[in-house]
Amino acid sequence: MGSRYETSRTISCMPIWMPLEPAEVEQRDGRILRQGNTNAEVAIYRYVTEGSFDAYMWQAWRLKPGLSPR
């Protein structure tokens, strides 16, 4: 399920779920990082429960060349 929100004044993003595809992470992060944001700096925080499947997925993406999300 998608969400729509005003990103031109966003200063941080705190997603609480792990998408299954790296492209979904890129798209979500891109909504804040793209041109048109009036803030010079933005922050993206990722919260993961240690030992969870989400933690496993982040680690797997980090170790695969070319698939590491920001």
XYZ file of C-alpha atoms in Angstrom, residues 6-68:
63
model
C 4.303 16.464 0.928
C 8.068 16.035 0.613
C 9.200 19.538 -0.309
C 9.765 20.429 3.365
C 10.733 17.030 4.768
C 13.809 16.911 7.006
C 13.765 13.255 8.054
C 12.239 9.888 7.249
C 11.753 7.051 9.724
C 10.298 4.058 7.860
C 9.152 1.270 10.168
C 8.881 -1.565 7.654
C 11.393 -3.297 5.419
C 10.470 -3.505 1.739
C 11.193 -6.752 -0.084
C 12.967 -5.153 -3.052
C 15.930 -2.732 -3.024
C 14.137 -0.611 -5.652
C 11.393 0.151 -3.114
C 14.004 1.548 -0.719
C 15.484 3.687 -3.487
C 12.057 5.051 -4.378
C 11.135 5.812 -0.771
C 14.447 7.540 -0.079
C 14.273 9.372 -3.393
C 11.050 11.082 -2.369
C 13.007 13.010 0.241
C 16.373 13.372 -1.500
C 15.162 14.588 -4.902
C 15.225 18.121 -6.171
C 12.543 20.396 -4.838
C 13.187 19.734 -1.166
C 13.732 23.125 0.426
C 16.048 21.729 3.129
C 19.788 21.528 2.502
C 20.153 18.397 4.648
C 17.823 15.487 5.332
C 18.169 12.411 7.541
C 16.922 8.879 6.956
C 16.701 6.698 10.059
C 16.220 2.937 9.862
C 15.034 0.983 12.875
C 15.553 -2.779 12.898
C 14.953 -5.329 15.629
C 18.100 -7.343 16.260
C 17.744 -10.961 15.183
C 14.634 -10.315 13.056
C 14.109 -11.189 9.409
C 14.360 -7.475 8.601
C 17.848 -7.392 10.132
C 18.786 -10.431 8.035
C 17.524 -8.718 4.851
C 19.454 -5.479 5.541
C 22.616 -7.482 6.148
C 22.105 -9.558 2.992
C 21.627 -6.382 0.914
C 24.690 -4.804 2.467
C 26.869 -7.773 1.519
C 25.673 -8.013 -2.103
C 27.545 -5.721 -4.479
C 25.313 -3.219 -6.229
C 22.292 -3.827 -3.955
C 23.314 -1.850 -0.898
